[in-house]
Amino acid sequence: MASFRPKYITFDCYGTLTNFQMAEAARDLYGSRLDEPRMQEFIKNFAAYRLDEILGDWKPYADVIHNALERACKRNAVVFSPDDAKMVYERVPTWGPHADVPAGLAKVAKEIPLVILSNAMNAQIMSNVEKLGAPFHAVYTAEQAQAYKPRFKAFEYMLDMLGCGPEDILHCSSSFRYDLMSAHDLGIKNKVWVNRAHEPANPYYGYVEIGDISGLPGVVGL
């Protein structure tokens, strides 16, 4: 893929670029009530319910977090408070990038327009983007698309807004379940998996693996 120069490099934001600290937020809330094995189970359940909550019709991300946290609490016999969900939601725009992100993005941004497609709310995402240390051509949200990834509608919205086809982009994500599986099924052949240890490798989906964003310039020959 080193010879491939896409019209755009498109990114997942939360988890891939932004250090997505849902597990840390859950620990702050429930760490004093759960021992370590139960805390790890809670974090795993909370992540699974967040994915399940976004597979239907679009709803505000505050509702996604509220419902997922309530379900995780019920499953783990922990008392749920709506104020806890509100606290988690309000933390999202405060989160900054992984340490490798600003320098890697800045190098690529000089040559190729960068785009974000994020499972985010319009009111929150720009606070995260401003911390990434590089200019973006466009930032698209689930709220704009009225669909969360991994639903195809989110990707189709981005392609329509960019006026290009799946063959024109390089999509970069740390998640197969949210991004790379859907990208594969939509015909986005050029993909980068950022291995942040969220998920195991899955070569079936066809990608270049990098350990962090510092490896991205080399993928496009920079």
PDB file of C-alpha atoms in Angstrom:
ATOM      1  CA  MET A   1       0.000   0.000   0.000  1.00  0.00           C
ATOM      2  CA  ALA A   2       3.018   2.306   0.252  1.00  0.00           C
ATOM      3  CA  SER A   3       2.448   3.513  -3.313  1.00  0.00           C
ATOM      4  CA  PHE A   4      -1.239   4.292  -2.691  1.00  0.00           C
ATOM      5  CA  ARG A   5      -2.015   7.978  -2.176  1.00  0.00           C
ATOM      6  CA  PRO A   6      -5.661   8.294  -1.145  1.00  0.00           C
ATOM      7  CA  LYS A   7      -7.735  11.382  -1.746  1.00  0.00           C
ATOM      8  CA  TYR A   8      -8.483  11.329   1.974  1.00  0.00           C
ATOM      9  CA  ILE A   9      -7.350   9.466   5.041  1.00  0.00           C
ATOM     10  CA  THR A  10     -10.398   8.843   7.195  1.00  0.00           C
ATOM     11  CA  PHE A  11     -10.196   8.042  10.891  1.00  0.00           C
ATOM     12  CA  ASP A  12     -12.119   6.707  13.771  1.00  0.00           C
ATOM     13  CA  CYS A  13     -11.531   9.175  16.601  1.00  0.00           C
ATOM     14  CA  TYR A  14     -12.407   7.685  19.993  1.00  0.00           C
ATOM     15  CA  GLY A  15      -9.930   4.934  20.783  1.00  0.00           C
ATOM     16  CA  THR A  16      -7.855   5.351  17.628  1.00  0.00           C
ATOM     17  CA  LEU A  17      -6.797   8.989  18.003  1.00  0.00           C
ATOM     18  CA  THR A  18      -8.356  10.082  21.294  1.00  0.00           C
ATOM     19  CA  ASN A  19      -7.448   8.102  24.383  1.00  0.00           C
ATOM     20  CA  PHE A  20     -10.952   6.803  25.105  1.00  0.00           C
ATOM     21  CA  GLN A  21     -11.112   6.454  28.871  1.00  0.00           C
ATOM     22  CA  MET A  22     -14.414   4.678  29.502  1.00  0.00           C
ATOM     23  CA  ALA A  23     -12.718   1.960  31.542  1.00  0.00           C
ATOM     24  CA  GLU A  24     -11.036   4.552  33.738  1.00  0.00           C
ATOM     25  CA  ALA A  25     -14.350   6.344  34.262  1.00  0.00           C
ATOM     26  CA  ALA A  26     -15.987   3.063  35.284  1.00  0.00           C
ATOM     27  CA  ARG A  27     -13.172   2.375  37.731  1.00  0.00           C
ATOM     28  CA  ASP A  28     -13.576   5.816  39.289  1.00  0.00           C
ATOM     29  CA  LEU A  29     -17.263   5.120  39.829  1.00  0.00           C
ATOM     30  CA  TYR A  30     -17.258   1.487  40.925  1.00  0.00           C
ATOM     31  CA  GLY A  31     -13.696   0.543  41.828  1.00  0.00           C
ATOM     32  CA  SER A  32     -14.398   0.851  45.555  1.00  0.00           C
ATOM     33  CA  ARG A  33     -17.402  -1.473  45.239  1.00  0.00           C
ATOM     34  CA  LEU A  34     -15.971  -4.223  43.019  1.00  0.00           C
ATOM     35  CA  ASP A  35     -12.888  -6.375  43.423  1.00  0.00           C
ATOM     36  CA  GLU A  36     -10.517  -6.552  40.447  1.00  0.00           C
ATOM     37  CA  PRO A  37     -12.007  -9.600  38.685  1.00  0.00           C
ATOM     38  CA  ARG A  38     -15.514  -8.145  38.990  1.00  0.00           C
ATOM     39  CA  MET A  39     -14.259  -4.715  37.882  1.00  0.00           C
ATOM     40  CA  GLN A  40     -12.740  -6.213  34.748  1.00  0.00           C
ATOM     41  CA  GLU A  41     -16.008  -8.015  34.047  1.00  0.00           C
ATOM     42  CA  PHE A  42     -17.950  -4.781  34.534  1.00  0.00           C
ATOM     43  CA  ILE A  43     -15.691  -2.919  32.082  1.00  0.00           C
ATOM     44  CA  LYS A  44     -16.117  -5.688  29.511  1.00  0.00           C
ATOM     45  CA  ASN A  45     -19.898  -5.651  29.943  1.00  0.00           C
ATOM     46  CA  PHE A  46     -20.080  -1.837  29.736  1.00  0.00           C
ATOM     47  CA  ALA A  47     -18.185  -1.900  26.435  1.00  0.00           C
ATOM     48  CA  ALA A  48     -20.424  -4.644  25.035  1.00  0.00           C
ATOM     49  CA  TYR A  49     -23.607  -2.804  25.971  1.00  0.00           C
ATOM     50  CA  ARG A  50     -22.335   0.428  24.387  1.00  0.00           C
ATOM     51  CA  LEU A  51     -21.953  -1.436  21.102  1.00  0.00           C
ATOM     52  CA  ASP A  52     -25.373  -3.046  21.429  1.00  0.00           C
ATOM     53  CA  GLU A  53     -27.014   0.312  22.143  1.00  0.00           C
ATOM     54  CA  ILE A  54     -25.862   1.875  18.866  1.00  0.00           C
ATOM     55  CA  LEU A  55     -26.948  -0.860  16.462  1.00  0.00           C
ATOM     56  CA  GLY A  56     -30.505   0.412  16.091  1.00  0.00           C
ATOM     57  CA  ASP A  57     -31.898   3.825  15.255  1.00  0.00           C
ATOM     58  CA  TRP A  58     -29.771   6.821  16.194  1.00  0.00           C
ATOM     59  CA  LYS A  59     -30.215   8.322  19.640  1.00  0.00           C
ATOM     60  CA  PRO A  60     -28.126  10.867  21.538  1.00  0.00           C
ATOM     61  CA  TYR A  61     -24.843   9.560  22.884  1.00  0.00           C
ATOM     62  CA  ALA A  62     -25.861  10.544  26.419  1.00  0.00           C
ATOM     63  CA  ASP A  63     -28.667   7.979  26.101  1.00  0.00           C
ATOM     64  CA  VAL A  64     -26.233   5.365  24.799  1.00  0.00           C
ATOM     65  CA  ILE A  65     -24.009   5.787  27.840  1.00  0.00           C
ATOM     66  CA  HIS A  66     -26.945   5.957  30.251  1.00  0.00           C
ATOM     67  CA  ASN A  67     -28.513   2.758  28.940  1.00  0.00           C
ATOM     68  CA  ALA A  68     -25.249   0.847  28.642  1.00  0.00           C
ATOM     69  CA  LEU A  69     -24.133   1.805  32.132  1.00  0.00           C
ATOM     70  CA  GLU A  70     -27.520   0.937  33.617  1.00  0.00           C
ATOM     71  CA  ARG A  71     -27.441  -2.482  31.934  1.00  0.00           C
ATOM     72  CA  ALA A  72     -23.880  -3.155  33.109  1.00  0.00           C
ATOM     73  CA  CYS A  73     -24.855  -2.212  36.652  1.00  0.00           C
ATOM     74  CA  LYS A  74     -27.864  -4.516  36.571  1.00  0.00           C
ATOM     75  CA  ARG A  75     -25.782  -7.406  35.263  1.00  0.00           C
ATOM     76  CA  ASN A  76     -23.173  -6.908  37.967  1.00  0.00           C
ATOM     77  CA  ALA A  77     -25.548  -6.184  40.868  1.00  0.00           C
ATOM     78  CA  VAL A  78     -24.309  -2.605  41.285  1.00  0.00           C
ATOM     79  CA  VAL A  79     -26.646   0.263  42.172  1.00  0.00           C
ATOM     80  CA  PHE A  80     -27.095   2.546  39.144  1.00  0.00           C
ATOM     81  CA  SER A  81     -27.446   6.321  39.360  1.00  0.00           C
ATOM     82  CA  PRO A  82     -28.324   8.550  36.401  1.00  0.00           C
ATOM     83  CA  ASP A  83     -25.798  11.040  37.781  1.00  0.00           C
ATOM     84  CA  ASP A  84     -23.048   8.474  37.178  1.00  0.00           C
ATOM     85  CA  ALA A  85     -23.994   8.232  33.505  1.00  0.00           C
ATOM     86  CA  LYS A  86     -24.072  12.017  33.233  1.00  0.00           C
ATOM     87  CA  MET A  87     -20.585  12.211  34.729  1.00  0.00           C
ATOM     88  CA  VAL A  88     -19.210   9.718  32.204  1.00  0.00           C
ATOM     89  CA  TYR A  89     -20.815  11.541  29.284  1.00  0.00           C
ATOM     90  CA  GLU A  90     -19.474  14.908  30.405  1.00  0.00           C
ATOM     91  CA  ARG A  91     -15.941  13.524  30.602  1.00  0.00           C
ATOM     92  CA  VAL A  92     -15.844  12.591  26.915  1.00  0.00           C
ATOM     93  CA  PRO A  93     -14.886  16.038  25.515  1.00  0.00           C
ATOM     94  CA  THR A  94     -12.091  16.392  28.075  1.00  0.00           C
ATOM     95  CA  TRP A  95     -10.128  13.442  26.729  1.00  0.00           C
ATOM     96  CA  GLY A  96      -6.985  14.114  24.715  1.00  0.00           C
ATOM     97  CA  PRO A  97      -4.981  12.098  22.192  1.00  0.00           C
ATOM     98  CA  HIS A  98      -2.728   9.109  22.593  1.00  0.00           C
ATOM     99  CA  ALA A  99       0.834  10.416  22.905  1.00  0.00           C
ATOM    100  CA  ASP A 100       1.824   9.204  19.418  1.00  0.00           C
ATOM    101  CA  VAL A 101      -0.995  10.989  17.614  1.00  0.00           C
ATOM    102  CA  PRO A 102      -0.044  14.682  17.150  1.00  0.00           C
ATOM    103  CA  ALA A 103       3.331  14.157  15.472  1.00  0.00           C
ATOM    104  CA  GLY A 104       2.130  11.318  13.245  1.00  0.00           C
ATOM    105  CA  LEU A 105      -0.962  13.189  12.100  1.00  0.00           C
ATOM    106  CA  ALA A 106       0.903  16.443  11.512  1.00  0.00           C
ATOM    107  CA  LYS A 107       3.330  14.756   9.134  1.00  0.00           C
ATOM    108  CA  VAL A 108       0.553  13.179   7.063  1.00  0.00           C
ATOM    109  CA  ALA A 109      -1.681  16.265   7.110  1.00  0.00           C
ATOM    110  CA  LYS A 110       0.907  18.212   5.129  1.00  0.00           C
ATOM    111  CA  GLU A 111       0.285  15.965   2.116  1.00  0.00           C
ATOM    112  CA  ILE A 112      -3.161  14.321   2.425  1.00  0.00           C
ATOM    113  CA  PRO A 113      -6.457  15.744   3.742  1.00  0.00           C
ATOM    114  CA  LEU A 114      -7.549  14.141   7.014  1.00  0.00           C
ATOM    115  CA  VAL A 115     -11.162  13.306   7.880  1.00  0.00           C
ATOM    116  CA  ILE A 116     -12.823  12.011  11.046  1.00  0.00           C
ATOM    117  CA  LEU A 117     -15.925   9.834  11.190  1.00  0.00           C
ATOM    118  CA  SER A 118     -16.829   9.539  14.854  1.00  0.00           C
ATOM    119  CA  ASN A 119     -19.559   8.030  16.989  1.00  0.00           C
ATOM    120  CA  ALA A 120     -19.892  11.417  18.595  1.00  0.00           C
ATOM    121  CA  MET A 121     -22.181  14.332  19.289  1.00  0.00           C
ATOM    122  CA  ASN A 122     -21.672  17.609  17.462  1.00  0.00           C
ATOM    123  CA  ALA A 123     -21.400  19.499  20.751  1.00  0.00           C
ATOM    124  CA  GLN A 124     -18.556  17.303  22.051  1.00  0.00           C
ATOM    125  CA  ILE A 125     -16.341  16.179  19.184  1.00  0.00           C
ATOM    126  CA  MET A 126     -14.564  19.431  18.358  1.00  0.00           C
ATOM    127  CA  SER A 127     -13.166  19.635  21.876  1.00  0.00           C
ATOM    128  CA  ASN A 128     -11.461  16.290  21.237  1.00  0.00           C
ATOM    129  CA  VAL A 129     -10.371  17.201  17.710  1.00  0.00           C
ATOM    130  CA  GLU A 130      -8.762  20.454  18.856  1.00  0.00           C
ATOM    131  CA  LYS A 131      -6.458  18.421  21.096  1.00  0.00           C
ATOM    132  CA  LEU A 132      -5.168  16.190  18.265  1.00  0.00           C
ATOM    133  CA  GLY A 133      -2.542  18.647  17.037  1.00  0.00           C
ATOM    134  CA  ALA A 134      -3.262  18.525  13.287  1.00  0.00           C
ATOM    135  CA  PRO A 135      -5.700  20.166  10.851  1.00  0.00           C
ATOM    136  CA  PHE A 136      -8.688  18.182   9.593  1.00  0.00           C
ATOM    137  CA  HIS A 137     -10.412  18.683   6.261  1.00  0.00           C
ATOM    138  CA  ALA A 138     -13.741  17.512   7.722  1.00  0.00           C
ATOM    139  CA  VAL A 139     -15.216  16.026  10.878  1.00  0.00           C
ATOM    140  CA  TYR A 140     -18.401  13.972  10.579  1.00  0.00           C
ATOM    141  CA  THR A 141     -20.417  12.660  13.492  1.00  0.00           C
ATOM    142  CA  ALA A 142     -22.999   9.998  14.105  1.00  0.00           C
ATOM    143  CA  GLU A 143     -25.382  12.809  14.972  1.00  0.00           C
ATOM    144  CA  GLN A 144     -24.973  14.281  11.484  1.00  0.00           C
ATOM    145  CA  ALA A 145     -25.276  10.887   9.809  1.00  0.00           C
ATOM    146  CA  GLN A 146     -28.133   9.855  12.115  1.00  0.00           C
ATOM    147  CA  ALA A 147     -26.368   6.517  12.469  1.00  0.00           C
ATOM    148  CA  TYR A 148     -23.505   5.132  14.529  1.00  0.00           C
ATOM    149  CA  LYS A 149     -20.728   2.978  13.205  1.00  0.00           C
ATOM    150  CA  PRO A 150     -20.641   0.037  12.522  1.00  0.00           C
ATOM    151  CA  ARG A 151     -23.837   0.770  10.589  1.00  0.00           C
ATOM    152  CA  PHE A 152     -23.124   1.276   6.897  1.00  0.00           C
ATOM    153  CA  LYS A 153     -25.249   4.437   6.873  1.00  0.00           C
ATOM    154  CA  ALA A 154     -22.556   6.297   8.811  1.00  0.00           C
ATOM    155  CA  PHE A 155     -19.845   5.440   6.280  1.00  0.00           C
ATOM    156  CA  GLU A 156     -22.153   6.154   3.344  1.00  0.00           C
ATOM    157  CA  TYR A 157     -22.893   9.580   4.778  1.00  0.00           C
ATOM    158  CA  MET A 158     -19.183  10.355   4.965  1.00  0.00           C
ATOM    159  CA  LEU A 159     -18.536   9.197   1.397  1.00  0.00           C
ATOM    160  CA  ASP A 160     -21.485  11.218   0.121  1.00  0.00           C
ATOM    161  CA  MET A 161     -20.278  14.338   1.908  1.00  0.00           C
ATOM    162  CA  LEU A 162     -16.760  13.889   0.547  1.00  0.00           C
ATOM    163  CA  GLY A 163     -18.075  13.191  -2.958  1.00  0.00           C
ATOM    164  CA  CYS A 164     -15.865  10.153  -3.391  1.00  0.00           C
ATOM    165  CA  GLY A 165     -16.045   6.389  -3.513  1.00  0.00           C
ATOM    166  CA  PRO A 166     -14.669   3.680  -1.234  1.00  0.00           C
ATOM    167  CA  GLU A 167     -11.718   3.245  -3.580  1.00  0.00           C
ATOM    168  CA  ASP A 168     -10.595   6.832  -2.913  1.00  0.00           C
ATOM    169  CA  ILE A 169      -9.961   6.647   0.822  1.00  0.00           C
ATOM    170  CA  LEU A 170      -7.692   4.996   3.343  1.00  0.00           C
ATOM    171  CA  HIS A 171      -9.617   4.232   6.530  1.00  0.00           C
ATOM    172  CA  CYS A 172      -7.721   4.029   9.799  1.00  0.00           C
ATOM    173  CA  SER A 173      -9.090   2.536  13.023  1.00  0.00           C
ATOM    174  CA  SER A 174      -8.159   0.537  16.092  1.00  0.00           C
ATOM    175  CA  SER A 175     -11.464  -1.387  15.949  1.00  0.00           C
ATOM    176  CA  PHE A 176     -12.674  -4.153  13.686  1.00  0.00           C
ATOM    177  CA  ARG A 177     -16.149  -4.305  15.213  1.00  0.00           C
ATOM    178  CA  TYR A 178     -16.864  -0.591  14.849  1.00  0.00           C
ATOM    179  CA  ASP A 179     -14.951   0.222  11.671  1.00  0.00           C
ATOM    180  CA  LEU A 180     -12.862  -2.214   9.722  1.00  0.00           C
ATOM    181  CA  MET A 181     -15.452  -4.953   9.225  1.00  0.00           C
ATOM    182  CA  SER A 182     -17.971  -2.463   7.849  1.00  0.00           C
ATOM    183  CA  ALA A 183     -15.299  -0.768   5.746  1.00  0.00           C
ATOM    184  CA  HIS A 184     -14.409  -4.151   4.261  1.00  0.00           C
ATOM    185  CA  ASP A 185     -18.034  -4.935   3.440  1.00  0.00           C
ATOM    186  CA  LEU A 186     -18.493  -1.520   1.805  1.00  0.00           C
ATOM    187  CA  GLY A 187     -15.536  -2.062  -0.530  1.00  0.00           C
ATOM    188  CA  ILE A 188     -12.990   0.126   1.247  1.00  0.00           C
ATOM    189  CA  LYS A 189      -9.947  -1.904   0.282  1.00  0.00           C
ATOM    190  CA  ASN A 190      -7.295   0.350   1.771  1.00  0.00           C
ATOM    191  CA  LYS A 191      -7.397   0.062   5.550  1.00  0.00           C
ATOM    192  CA  VAL A 192      -5.036   0.524   8.468  1.00  0.00           C
ATOM    193  CA  TRP A 193      -5.473  -1.223  11.791  1.00  0.00           C
ATOM    194  CA  VAL A 194      -3.887   0.647  14.690  1.00  0.00           C
ATOM    195  CA  ASN A 195      -3.149  -2.121  17.160  1.00  0.00           C
ATOM    196  CA  ARG A 196      -3.994  -0.539  20.494  1.00  0.00           C
ATOM    197  CA  ALA A 197      -4.789  -3.949  21.972  1.00  0.00           C
ATOM    198  CA  HIS A 198      -8.547  -3.327  22.039  1.00  0.00           C
ATOM    199  CA  GLU A 199      -9.205  -6.349  19.831  1.00  0.00           C
ATOM    200  CA  PRO A 200      -7.243  -9.276  18.366  1.00  0.00           C
ATOM    201  CA  ALA A 201      -5.925  -9.233  14.817  1.00  0.00           C
ATOM    202  CA  ASN A 202      -8.235 -10.495  12.083  1.00  0.00           C
ATOM    203  CA  PRO A 203      -6.332 -10.784   8.772  1.00  0.00           C
ATOM    204  CA  TYR A 204      -9.473 -11.768   6.856  1.00  0.00           C
ATOM    205  CA  TYR A 205     -10.435  -8.103   6.646  1.00  0.00           C
ATOM    206  CA  GLY A 206      -7.305  -7.000   4.784  1.00  0.00           C
ATOM    207  CA  TYR A 207      -5.322  -4.138   6.298  1.00  0.00           C
ATOM    208  CA  VAL A 208      -1.890  -2.821   7.112  1.00  0.00           C
ATOM    209  CA  GLU A 209      -1.122  -3.086  10.823  1.00  0.00           C
ATOM    210  CA  ILE A 210       0.677  -0.315  12.687  1.00  0.00           C
ATOM    211  CA  GLY A 211       1.432  -0.078  16.380  1.00  0.00           C
ATOM    212  CA  ASP A 212       0.485   3.572  16.619  1.00  0.00           C
ATOM    213  CA  ILE A 213      -0.021   6.662  14.466  1.00  0.00           C
ATOM    214  CA  SER A 214       3.723   7.235  14.113  1.00  0.00           C
ATOM    215  CA  GLY A 215       3.623   4.375  11.603  1.00  0.00           C
ATOM    216  CA  LEU A 216       0.976   5.971   9.389  1.00  0.00           C
ATOM    217  CA  PRO A 217       3.273   8.205   7.276  1.00  0.00           C
ATOM    218  CA  GLY A 218       5.182   5.138   6.107  1.00  0.00           C
ATOM    219  CA  VAL A 219       1.982   3.452   4.953  1.00  0.00           C
ATOM    220  CA  VAL A 220       1.401   6.221   2.401  1.00  0.00           C
ATOM    221  CA  GLY A 221       5.057   6.633   1.453  1.00  0.00           C
ATOM    222  CA  LEU A 222       5.865   9.726   3.484  1.00  0.00           C
TER     223      LEU A 222
END
